[in-house]
Short mmCIF file of C-alpha atoms and ligand atoms in Angstrom, two decimals:
data_model
loop_
_atom_site.label_atom_id
_atom_site.label_comp_id
_atom_site.label_asym_id
_atom_site.label_seq_id
_atom_site.Cartn_x
_atom_site.Cartn_y
_atom_site.Cartn_z
CA MET A 171 15.98 -4.78 -1.28
CA LYS A 172 12.38 -5.82 -0.79
CA PHE A 173 10.78 -8.47 -2.98
CA GLY A 174 7.01 -8.84 -3.08
CA GLY A 175 5.04 -12.08 -3.17
CA SER A 176 4.97 -12.49 -6.93
CA SER A 177 8.75 -11.90 -7.12
CA VAL A 178 9.32 -15.00 -4.96
CA SER A 179 6.32 -17.12 -6.00
CA SER A 180 8.23 -20.24 -7.10
CA ALA A 181 11.64 -21.91 -7.14
CA ALA A 182 12.35 -20.32 -10.53
CA ARG A 183 11.51 -16.87 -9.15
CA MET A 184 13.69 -17.44 -6.08
CA ARG A 185 16.59 -18.38 -8.36
CA GLU A 186 16.02 -15.24 -10.36
CA VAL A 187 15.94 -13.07 -7.23
CA ALA A 188 19.10 -14.70 -5.88
CA ASP A 189 20.77 -14.06 -9.21
CA LEU A 190 19.61 -10.46 -9.09
CA ILE A 191 21.05 -9.94 -5.61
CA LEU A 192 24.34 -11.60 -6.58
CA SER A 193 24.56 -9.40 -9.68
CA PHE A 194 25.49 -6.54 -7.33
CA PRO A 195 28.54 -8.20 -5.73
CA GLU A 196 29.86 -4.87 -4.47
CA GLU A 197 26.67 -4.28 -2.45
CA THR A 198 25.70 -5.91 0.82
CA PRO A 199 21.95 -5.53 0.84
CA VAL A 200 19.46 -6.27 3.57
CA VAL A 201 16.74 -8.38 1.96
CA VAL A 202 13.05 -8.21 2.95
CA LEU A 203 10.64 -10.80 1.57
CA SER A 204 6.88 -11.18 1.39
CA ALA A 205 5.16 -14.53 1.59
CA MET A 206 5.39 -16.66 -1.57
CA GLY A 207 2.83 -15.79 -4.26
CA LYS A 208 -0.72 -15.83 -2.95
CA THR A 209 0.19 -17.46 0.36
CA THR A 210 -1.14 -14.61 2.52
CA ASN A 211 -4.53 -14.77 0.81
CA ASN A 212 -4.54 -18.55 1.14
CA LEU A 213 -3.73 -18.40 4.84
CA LEU A 214 -6.55 -15.93 5.42
CA LEU A 215 -8.99 -18.07 3.47
CA ALA A 216 -7.90 -21.19 5.31
CA GLY A 217 -8.48 -19.39 8.61
CA GLU A 218 -11.96 -18.32 7.57
CA LYS A 219 -12.87 -21.82 6.45
CA ALA A 220 -11.51 -23.32 9.66
CA VAL A 221 -13.93 -21.23 11.74
CA SER A 222 -16.91 -23.06 10.31
CA CYS A 223 -15.68 -26.41 9.00
CA GLY A 224 -15.38 -28.35 12.27
CA ALA A 225 -12.14 -29.77 13.68
CA PRO A 226 -12.10 -33.10 11.83
CA LYS A 227 -12.26 -31.31 8.48
CA ALA A 228 -9.57 -28.72 9.27
CA SER A 229 -6.76 -30.84 7.81
CA GLU A 230 -8.64 -31.09 4.53
CA ILE A 231 -8.94 -27.37 3.85
CA ASN A 232 -7.91 -26.90 0.24
CA GLU A 233 -5.78 -23.80 0.86
CA LEU A 234 -3.73 -25.70 3.43
CA ALA A 235 -2.93 -28.30 0.79
CA VAL A 236 -2.01 -25.57 -1.71
CA ILE A 237 0.33 -23.91 0.81
CA LYS A 238 2.00 -27.22 1.69
CA GLU A 239 2.42 -28.22 -1.91
CA LEU A 240 3.91 -24.87 -2.95
CA HIS A 241 6.48 -24.72 -0.15
CA LEU A 242 7.53 -28.36 -0.34
CA ARG A 243 7.81 -28.27 -4.13
CA THR A 244 9.89 -25.08 -4.00
CA ILE A 245 12.23 -26.60 -1.44
CA ASP A 246 12.55 -29.74 -3.52
CA GLU A 247 13.24 -27.82 -6.72
CA LEU A 248 15.89 -25.72 -5.01
CA GLY A 249 17.54 -28.89 -3.68
CA LEU A 250 16.97 -27.95 -0.03
CA ASP A 251 15.92 -29.99 2.98
CA SER A 252 12.19 -30.10 3.77
CA SER A 253 12.97 -29.77 7.48
CA ILE A 254 13.31 -26.01 6.83
CA VAL A 255 9.52 -25.68 6.72
CA SER A 256 8.06 -28.97 7.93
CA GLY A 257 7.77 -27.73 11.52
CA PHE A 258 5.85 -24.67 10.30
CA LEU A 259 3.54 -26.73 8.11
CA ASP A 260 2.73 -29.08 11.00
CA GLU A 261 2.10 -26.19 13.33
CA LEU A 262 -0.06 -24.48 10.73
CA GLU A 263 -2.27 -27.54 10.53
CA GLN A 264 -2.51 -27.67 14.33
CA LEU A 265 -3.40 -24.00 14.42
CA LEU A 266 -6.21 -24.45 11.89
CA LYS A 267 -7.51 -27.38 13.94
CA GLY A 268 -7.45 -25.15 17.00
CA VAL A 269 -9.41 -22.43 15.16
CA ALA A 270 -11.88 -25.07 13.98
CA MET A 271 -12.33 -26.32 17.53
CA MET A 272 -12.78 -22.86 19.00
CA LYS A 273 -14.98 -21.79 16.07
CA GLU A 274 -13.46 -18.35 16.24
CA LEU A 275 -10.61 -16.48 14.63
CA THR A 276 -9.59 -13.42 16.60
CA LEU A 277 -7.55 -10.66 14.93
CA ARG A 278 -4.63 -11.72 17.08
CA THR A 279 -4.84 -15.32 15.88
CA ARG A 280 -5.28 -14.14 12.32
CA ASP A 281 -1.98 -12.24 12.49
CA TYR A 282 -0.23 -15.27 13.94
CA LEU A 283 -1.72 -17.39 11.19
CA VAL A 284 -0.59 -15.16 8.29
CA SER A 285 2.90 -14.81 9.78
CA PHE A 286 3.65 -18.37 8.62
CA GLY A 287 3.89 -17.11 5.04
CA GLU A 288 6.82 -14.76 5.60
CA CYS A 289 8.43 -17.05 8.16
CA MET A 290 8.63 -19.80 5.53
CA SER A 291 9.58 -17.73 2.45
CA THR A 292 12.54 -16.12 4.22
CA ARG A 293 13.82 -19.44 5.60
CA ILE A 294 13.70 -21.05 2.18
CA PHE A 295 15.43 -18.14 0.52
CA ALA A 296 18.17 -17.81 3.17
CA ALA A 297 18.87 -21.54 2.90
CA TYR A 298 19.10 -21.24 -0.86
CA LEU A 299 21.59 -18.34 -0.73
CA ASN A 300 23.69 -20.30 1.75
CA LYS A 301 23.60 -23.26 -0.59
CA LEU A 302 24.90 -21.02 -3.38
CA GLY A 303 27.79 -20.09 -1.09
CA LYS A 304 26.51 -16.60 -0.30
CA LYS A 305 26.25 -16.37 3.44
CA ALA A 306 22.77 -15.33 4.56
CA ARG A 307 20.97 -15.15 7.91
CA GLN A 308 17.20 -15.37 8.35
CA TYR A 309 15.41 -12.99 10.75
CA ASP A 310 11.83 -12.91 11.98
CA ALA A 311 10.96 -9.21 12.22
CA PHE A 312 9.21 -9.83 15.56
CA ASP A 313 12.50 -11.05 17.03
CA LEU A 314 14.63 -8.48 15.25
CA GLY A 315 13.20 -5.45 17.06
CA PHE A 316 10.07 -4.48 15.13
CA ILE A 317 7.97 -3.18 18.01
CA THR A 318 4.43 -2.16 17.11
CA THR A 319 1.14 -1.08 18.60
CA ASP A 320 -1.19 -3.94 19.50
CA ASP A 321 -3.58 -3.13 16.65
CA PHE A 322 -3.69 -6.61 15.20
CA THR A 323 -3.97 -6.73 11.37
CA ASN A 324 -3.05 -3.07 11.10
CA ALA A 325 -0.29 -2.31 13.61
CA ASP A 326 1.87 0.83 13.61
CA ILE A 327 5.61 0.69 14.05
CA LEU A 328 6.86 2.36 17.24
CA GLU A 329 9.97 4.58 17.44
CA ALA A 330 11.83 2.04 19.58
CA THR A 331 12.05 -0.14 16.48
CA TYR A 332 14.73 1.96 14.79
CA PRO A 333 17.52 1.71 17.40
CA ALA A 334 16.62 -1.91 18.19
CA VAL A 335 16.81 -3.06 14.58
CA ALA A 336 20.00 -1.08 13.92
CA LYS A 337 21.71 -2.49 16.99
CA ARG A 338 20.85 -6.08 16.21
CA LEU A 339 21.73 -5.98 12.50
CA HIS A 340 24.98 -4.06 13.13
CA GLY A 341 26.00 -6.34 15.97
CA ASP A 342 25.39 -9.53 14.01
CA TRP A 343 27.16 -8.13 10.97
CA ILE A 344 30.26 -7.31 12.99
CA ASP A 345 30.28 -10.71 14.72
CA ASP A 346 29.66 -12.73 11.60
CA PRO A 347 28.84 -10.98 8.31
CA ALA A 348 25.89 -12.52 6.42
CA ILE A 349 23.16 -11.05 4.23
CA PRO A 350 20.12 -10.51 6.45
CA ILE A 351 16.90 -12.01 5.05
CA VAL A 352 14.04 -10.43 6.98
CA THR A 353 10.32 -11.28 7.08
CA GLY A 354 8.28 -8.39 5.73
CA PHE A 355 4.87 -7.40 7.12
CA LEU A 356 5.39 -8.63 10.71
CA GLY A 357 6.08 -7.10 14.09
CA LYS A 358 5.67 -7.69 17.79
CA GLY A 359 2.99 -5.92 19.81
CA TRP A 360 4.59 -3.90 22.60
CA LYS A 361 2.10 -4.92 25.27
CA SER A 362 0.91 -8.31 24.06
CA CYS A 363 4.35 -9.47 22.81
CA ALA A 364 2.31 -11.33 20.18
CA VAL A 365 2.96 -11.33 16.44
CA THR A 366 1.31 -8.36 14.69
CA THR A 367 1.01 -7.42 11.01
CA LEU A 368 1.39 -4.00 9.40
CA GLY A 369 -1.62 -4.17 7.06
CA ARG A 370 -1.77 -5.76 3.62
CA GLY A 371 1.28 -5.00 1.52
CA GLY A 372 3.14 -4.12 4.72
CA SER A 373 6.50 -5.49 3.60
CA ASP A 374 7.19 -2.16 1.87
CA LEU A 375 6.99 -0.54 5.28
CA THR A 376 9.32 -3.17 6.74
CA ALA A 377 11.85 -2.28 4.04
CA THR A 378 11.70 1.49 4.49
CA THR A 379 11.87 1.08 8.27
CA ILE A 380 15.10 -0.91 7.98
CA GLY A 381 16.40 1.63 5.47
CA LYS A 382 15.86 4.44 7.97
CA ALA A 383 17.12 2.42 10.95
CA LEU A 384 20.43 1.73 9.23
CA GLY A 385 20.63 5.00 7.29
CA LEU A 386 21.02 3.10 4.03
CA ARG A 387 21.86 4.73 0.73
CA GLU A 388 18.79 3.47 -1.11
CA ILE A 389 15.66 1.38 -0.56
CA GLN A 390 14.66 -0.84 -3.47
CA VAL A 391 11.15 -2.21 -3.74
CA TRP A 392 10.98 -4.98 -6.35
CA LYS A 393 7.53 -5.63 -7.81
CA ASP A 394 6.01 -7.24 -10.88
CA VAL A 395 5.38 -3.98 -12.79
CA ASP A 396 7.84 -1.47 -14.29
CA GLY A 397 7.57 0.93 -11.34
CA VAL A 398 4.76 3.30 -10.43
CA LEU A 399 2.55 3.76 -13.49
CA THR A 400 0.48 6.64 -14.88
CA CYS A 401 -2.64 4.58 -14.10
CA ASP A 402 -3.61 1.03 -13.20
CA PRO A 403 -2.66 -1.14 -16.22
CA ASN A 404 -5.67 -3.36 -15.49
CA ILE A 405 -7.92 -0.38 -16.15
CA TYR A 406 -6.04 0.94 -19.13
CA ALA A 407 -3.26 -0.86 -20.93
CA ASN A 408 -1.63 2.37 -22.19
CA ALA A 409 -0.31 3.13 -18.70
CA VAL A 410 3.40 3.98 -18.71
CA PRO A 411 5.95 4.14 -15.88
CA VAL A 412 6.46 7.39 -14.00
CA PRO A 413 10.24 7.91 -13.79
CA TYR A 414 10.36 10.27 -10.79
CA LEU A 415 8.06 10.94 -7.84
CA THR A 416 8.27 12.81 -4.57
CA PHE A 417 7.46 11.09 -1.26
CA ASP A 418 4.33 13.25 -1.04
CA GLU A 419 3.12 12.16 -4.44
CA ALA A 420 3.87 8.52 -3.75
CA ALA A 421 2.06 8.61 -0.40
CA GLU A 422 -0.94 10.31 -1.99
CA LEU A 423 -1.01 7.69 -4.76
CA ALA A 424 -0.96 4.90 -2.23
CA TYR A 425 -3.64 6.43 0.01
CA PHE A 426 -5.92 6.95 -2.95
CA GLY A 427 -5.78 3.37 -4.06
CA ALA A 428 -2.72 2.73 -6.24
CA GLN A 429 -1.82 -0.84 -5.30
CA VAL A 430 1.87 -0.39 -5.88
CA LEU A 431 3.06 0.86 -2.46
CA HIS A 432 1.89 0.52 1.14
CA PRO A 433 0.43 3.91 2.18
CA GLN A 434 2.55 4.24 5.33
CA SER A 435 5.77 3.11 3.73
CA MET A 436 6.93 6.52 2.51
CA ARG A 437 7.16 7.95 6.02
CA PRO A 438 10.39 6.34 7.21
CA ALA A 439 12.00 7.00 3.83
CA ARG A 440 11.02 10.66 3.98
CA GLU A 441 12.19 11.02 7.58
CA GLY A 442 15.47 9.32 6.79
CA GLY A 443 15.86 11.19 3.48
CA ILE A 444 16.47 7.89 1.72
CA PRO A 445 15.48 7.49 -1.95
CA VAL A 446 13.10 4.63 -2.77
CA ARG A 447 13.47 2.89 -6.13
CA VAL A 448 10.53 0.83 -7.39
CA LYS A 449 11.73 -1.86 -9.81
CA ASN A 450 10.35 -4.84 -11.71
CA SER A 451 11.92 -8.17 -10.78
CA TYR A 452 10.48 -9.64 -14.01
CA ASN A 453 12.17 -6.93 -16.10
CA ARG A 454 15.18 -5.86 -14.13
CA HIS A 455 16.64 -3.53 -16.76
CA ALA A 456 13.57 -1.29 -16.86
CA PRO A 457 14.54 1.96 -15.09
CA GLY A 458 11.59 1.87 -12.67
CA THR A 459 10.54 4.81 -10.51
CA VAL A 460 12.77 6.80 -8.18
CA ILE A 461 11.04 8.46 -5.24
CA THR A 462 12.82 11.34 -3.50
CA LYS A 463 12.02 14.35 -1.33
CA THR A 464 11.97 16.87 -4.16
CA ARG A 465 12.21 16.64 -7.90
CA ASP A 466 12.38 18.91 -10.88
CA MET A 467 8.74 19.84 -11.44
CA ARG A 468 9.37 22.20 -14.34
CA LYS A 469 7.95 19.85 -16.93
CA SER A 470 5.52 18.12 -14.64
CA ILE A 471 1.79 18.66 -14.91
CA LEU A 472 -0.07 15.47 -14.20
CA THR A 473 1.87 12.52 -12.74
CA SER A 474 -0.65 9.75 -12.31
CA ILE A 475 -4.37 8.97 -12.22
CA VAL A 476 -5.65 6.70 -9.47
CA LEU A 477 -9.06 5.11 -9.16
CA LYS A 478 -10.71 3.93 -5.99
CA SER A 479 -14.04 2.22 -6.64
CA ASN A 480 -17.06 1.32 -4.58
CA ILE A 481 -16.86 4.34 -2.37
CA THR A 482 -19.71 5.48 -0.16
CA MET A 483 -20.47 9.17 -0.26
CA LEU A 484 -22.52 11.17 2.21
CA ASP A 485 -24.18 14.44 1.42
CA ILE A 486 -25.01 16.26 4.62
CA VAL A 487 -26.96 19.53 4.72
CA SER A 488 -27.48 21.32 8.01
CA THR A 489 -31.08 21.88 9.08
CA ARG A 490 -30.02 24.88 11.14
CA MET A 491 -29.69 28.35 9.71
CA LEU A 492 -26.60 29.98 8.28
CA GLY A 493 -24.12 31.31 10.82
CA GLN A 494 -24.62 28.46 13.27
CA TYR A 495 -21.23 27.53 14.60
CA GLY A 496 -20.14 24.01 15.48
CA PHE A 497 -21.83 22.21 12.59
CA LEU A 498 -18.64 20.73 11.14
CA ALA A 499 -17.44 19.81 14.61
CA LYS A 500 -20.69 17.95 15.31
CA VAL A 501 -20.57 16.04 12.07
CA PHE A 502 -17.01 14.91 12.60
CA SER A 503 -17.56 14.04 16.22
CA ILE A 504 -20.19 11.56 15.08
CA PHE A 505 -17.64 9.86 12.85
CA GLU A 506 -15.13 9.90 15.66
CA ASP A 507 -17.58 8.33 18.12
CA LEU A 508 -18.37 5.58 15.63
CA GLY A 509 -14.70 5.05 14.74
CA ILE A 510 -15.29 5.54 11.02
CA SER A 511 -12.60 7.04 8.87
CA VAL A 512 -13.38 9.79 6.35
CA ASP A 513 -11.42 10.10 3.10
CA SER A 514 -12.21 13.19 1.06
CA VAL A 515 -14.24 16.18 2.13
CA ALA A 516 -15.81 19.14 0.37
CA THR A 517 -17.70 21.69 2.40
CA SER A 518 -19.60 24.95 2.50
CA GLU A 519 -20.96 26.60 5.60
CA VAL A 520 -24.14 24.55 5.76
CA SER A 521 -23.28 21.41 3.85
CA ILE A 522 -20.64 18.74 3.69
CA SER A 523 -19.99 16.03 1.16
CA LEU A 524 -17.60 13.33 2.19
CA THR A 525 -16.46 9.88 1.21
CA LEU A 526 -15.83 6.81 3.35
CA ASP A 527 -13.05 4.36 2.66
CA PRO A 528 -14.52 0.97 1.75
CA SER A 529 -11.50 -1.05 2.85
CA LYS A 530 -11.69 0.53 6.28
CA LEU A 531 -15.35 -0.39 6.44
CA TRP A 532 -15.07 -3.86 5.02
CA SER A 533 -12.50 -4.95 7.50
CA ARG A 534 -15.30 -4.56 10.04
CA GLU A 535 -18.48 -6.51 10.37
CA LEU A 536 -21.99 -5.00 10.39
CA ILE A 537 -21.17 -2.60 7.62
CA GLN A 538 -24.73 -1.79 6.57
CA GLN A 539 -25.89 -1.46 10.16
CA GLU A 540 -23.01 0.87 10.88
CA LEU A 541 -23.82 3.04 7.90
CA ASP A 542 -27.46 3.17 8.92
CA HIS A 543 -26.36 4.18 12.38
CA VAL A 544 -24.21 7.03 11.04
CA VAL A 545 -27.09 8.30 8.97
CA GLU A 546 -29.44 8.07 11.95
CA GLU A 547 -27.05 10.09 14.12
CA LEU A 548 -26.45 12.70 11.44
CA GLU A 549 -30.16 13.08 10.77
CA LYS A 550 -30.52 14.63 14.22
CA ILE A 551 -28.79 17.74 12.88
CA ALA A 552 -28.98 17.51 9.10
CA VAL A 553 -30.62 16.16 5.99
CA VAL A 554 -28.50 13.25 4.83
CA HIS A 555 -28.18 11.45 1.51
CA LEU A 556 -26.23 8.23 1.42
CA LEU A 557 -24.85 7.67 -2.07
CA GLN A 558 -23.27 4.30 -2.80
CA HIS A 559 -21.41 2.86 -5.80
CA ARG A 560 -19.30 5.93 -6.35
CA SER A 561 -15.63 6.15 -7.37
CA ILE A 562 -12.91 8.60 -6.50
CA ILE A 563 -10.63 9.54 -9.36
CA SER A 564 -7.52 11.16 -7.96
CA LEU A 565 -5.33 13.32 -10.14
CA ILE A 566 -1.87 13.39 -8.64
CA GLY A 567 0.10 16.24 -10.10
CA ASN A 568 1.97 19.52 -9.84
CA VAL A 569 0.23 21.89 -7.44
CA GLN A 570 1.55 24.87 -9.41
CA ARG A 571 -0.53 23.67 -12.32
CA SER A 572 -3.83 22.91 -10.62
CA SER A 573 -5.89 25.28 -12.79
CA LEU A 574 -4.48 23.79 -15.93
CA ILE A 575 -5.16 20.26 -14.68
CA LEU A 576 -8.72 21.16 -13.71
CA GLU A 577 -9.41 22.92 -16.99
CA LYS A 578 -8.24 19.97 -18.99
CA ALA A 579 -9.90 17.38 -16.77
CA PHE A 580 -13.32 19.05 -16.80
CA ASN A 581 -13.12 19.50 -20.52
CA VAL A 582 -12.55 15.78 -20.98
CA LEU A 583 -15.30 14.83 -18.54
CA ARG A 584 -17.81 17.20 -20.14
CA ARG A 585 -17.03 15.79 -23.57
CA ASN A 586 -17.69 12.33 -22.15
CA GLY A 587 -20.97 13.46 -20.63
CA VAL A 588 -19.83 12.86 -17.07
CA ASN A 589 -21.03 15.06 -14.21
CA VAL A 590 -18.62 15.33 -11.31
CA GLN A 591 -20.47 14.90 -8.00
CA MET A 592 -17.83 16.17 -5.65
CA ILE A 593 -14.41 17.69 -5.97
CA SER A 594 -11.76 18.12 -3.36
CA GLN A 595 -8.22 19.36 -3.58
CA GLY A 596 -6.28 17.55 -0.87
CA ALA A 597 -4.46 19.38 1.89
CA SER A 598 -1.18 18.18 0.45
CA LYS A 599 -2.30 19.94 -2.73
CA VAL A 600 -0.73 17.40 -5.03
CA ASN A 601 -4.05 15.58 -5.22
CA ILE A 602 -7.31 16.60 -6.85
CA SER A 603 -10.11 14.12 -6.14
CA LEU A 604 -13.24 13.85 -8.26
CA VAL A 605 -16.20 11.69 -7.36
CA VAL A 606 -18.17 10.06 -10.20
CA ASN A 607 -20.48 7.04 -10.53
CA ASP A 608 -18.80 3.63 -10.40
CA SER A 609 -20.33 2.80 -13.76
CA GLU A 610 -18.56 5.73 -15.46
CA ALA A 611 -15.25 5.59 -13.64
CA LYS A 612 -13.11 3.36 -15.84
CA GLN A 613 -14.14 5.15 -18.97
CA CYS A 614 -13.23 8.47 -17.25
CA VAL A 615 -9.78 7.21 -16.32
CA GLN A 616 -9.15 6.08 -19.88
CA ALA A 617 -10.31 9.37 -21.36
CA LEU A 618 -8.28 11.40 -18.87
CA HIS A 619 -5.22 9.24 -19.46
CA SER A 620 -5.33 9.67 -23.21
CA ALA A 621 -5.91 13.41 -22.91
CA PHE A 622 -3.08 14.03 -20.47
CA PHE A 623 -0.50 11.46 -21.47
CA GLU A 624 -1.05 10.39 -25.03
CA ASN A 625 -1.95 13.27 -27.30
CA GLY A 626 1.08 15.50 -27.07
CA PHE A 627 -0.58 17.59 -24.36
CA LEU A 628 2.56 17.87 -22.23
CA SER A 629 4.76 19.11 -25.05
CA GLU A 630 2.07 21.57 -26.17
CA VAL A 631 2.00 23.10 -22.71
CA GLU A 632 5.75 23.15 -22.52
CA GLU A 633 6.01 25.09 -25.76
CA ALA A 634 3.34 27.53 -24.65
CA ASP A 635 5.18 28.05 -21.35
CA LEU A 636 8.49 28.74 -23.02
CA ALA A 637 6.88 31.18 -25.40
CA GLN A 638 5.27 32.97 -22.44
CA ASN A 639 7.93 33.25 -19.75
CA GLY A 640 11.15 31.82 -21.03
CA VAL A 641 12.73 30.78 -17.73
CA PRO A 642 10.88 28.15 -15.71
CA VAL A 643 11.34 27.81 -11.95
CA LEU A 644 12.16 24.70 -9.97
CA VAL A 645 9.48 23.80 -7.46
CA SER A 646 9.00 20.83 -5.24
CA SER A 647 5.65 19.09 -5.41
CA ASN A 648 4.47 20.60 -2.14
CA GLY A 649 4.74 24.02 -3.70
CA ALA A 650 8.00 25.21 -2.11
CA ILE A 651 10.11 27.16 -4.55
CA ASN A 652 13.69 25.93 -4.61
CA GLY A 653 15.34 28.75 -6.48
CA ASN A 654 15.45 29.01 -10.22
N1 LIG B 138 2.34 -10.87 2.39
C1 LIG B 138 1.67 -9.70 2.84
C2 LIG B 138 0.50 -9.37 1.92
O1 LIG B 138 0.28 -10.06 0.95
C3 LIG B 138 2.58 -8.54 2.97
C4 LIG B 138 3.20 -8.06 1.68
O2 LIG B 138 3.12 -8.72 0.66
O3 LIG B 138 3.78 -6.98 1.70
O4 LIG B 138 -0.20 -8.43 2.18
MG1 MG B 139 1.83 -10.18 -0.71
#
């Protein structure tokens, strides 16, 4: 059972989560926690401020005060002893002073700095469960066997993690049974032996990794929304929960910007064949979303609409003549050399349109210079247009119905006077990506959502299908036919 930051943001929320766990007395869950509330953001901000504020001012950084206040108040309200976190809070202050003195914050230090959030939330929660008489044991993932690459701020979990985690948790359970309370998001670099993090939202991946390591029956990811939704409720309030998803669909949703799950987190679940249930800790009786390998796609057309804004798009047209081989290879080797990741691609023999992921660019410095450099390199072989302020709208749906989805989608967009600037149907085929202007994107999502989900479209199609062929077939979302 993984609980995100907002599920454990206060003493009241921790009580609620403890109550939730205890309401399944027949289960012995492994619990994974994020940092409390906005603590990760606050730690990152504090680190950034420390770089430039000068050592004497480091203790006065506002975010440090907010973090201290939150953790000490929570401990007090839960009737626990402040010694649980006081060592961490002191060390955190020292660390910020150190950053202020050095005037630099390396990625490695940044990971160490943010690790305080999960280290404290799990200690508080484990102490609280113990106080309630439910035996719990706190674990730091970096001591539990989470071995990762040394890519600080975005580390990958290595295979050795699975047996190591299983051995440790099994062994401890046999010696002295207690509910494990594990820090999400963290690992240990295999060469550096330093604390690493798995990328923002990485606690989901911690949870699915433990699920696979132990071969658990189910992985539950508790959030503050009623599961995976048909679109971002901040863009359009009529979004509704999606009851069932496949791992492929969920991964595609996450990659294309749905905030609800960490993009890598579906992999261990898929490999282990373990269902993932996304639930709302603020509304525990809502059914949520169940994610499995295959599902009944008979009635499924469109599953969800995802928007990723502020995308950069490149339009690249070869200056050579038709029939020249190696053009695509050259273009992509330029991206490879510059270490820039490409998202969606549409291509003909002499031209390529592609989009660049903003988050992957923004985590780096010199963004504009880098872009200029890409364009400069590409201009040696092509005419290049750099188009900024674009959005990708991704339609995640049933591959067997792609023509129907496209027909409907283009109809809606035409009626709204929107011209699509690029279209790409992902290799996984459950995803159709459309590029439009940022300024039109939200309105497009709303119009598409009402057309697909709100005006009886699905039941219309269903009736038409039944009238046409009578017996539907059962297909998985990747297009494999599973019998009838
Ligand atoms: N606390 C980390 C973050 O905010 C990890 C997580 O919440 O999953 O990104
Ligand atoms: Mg978080």
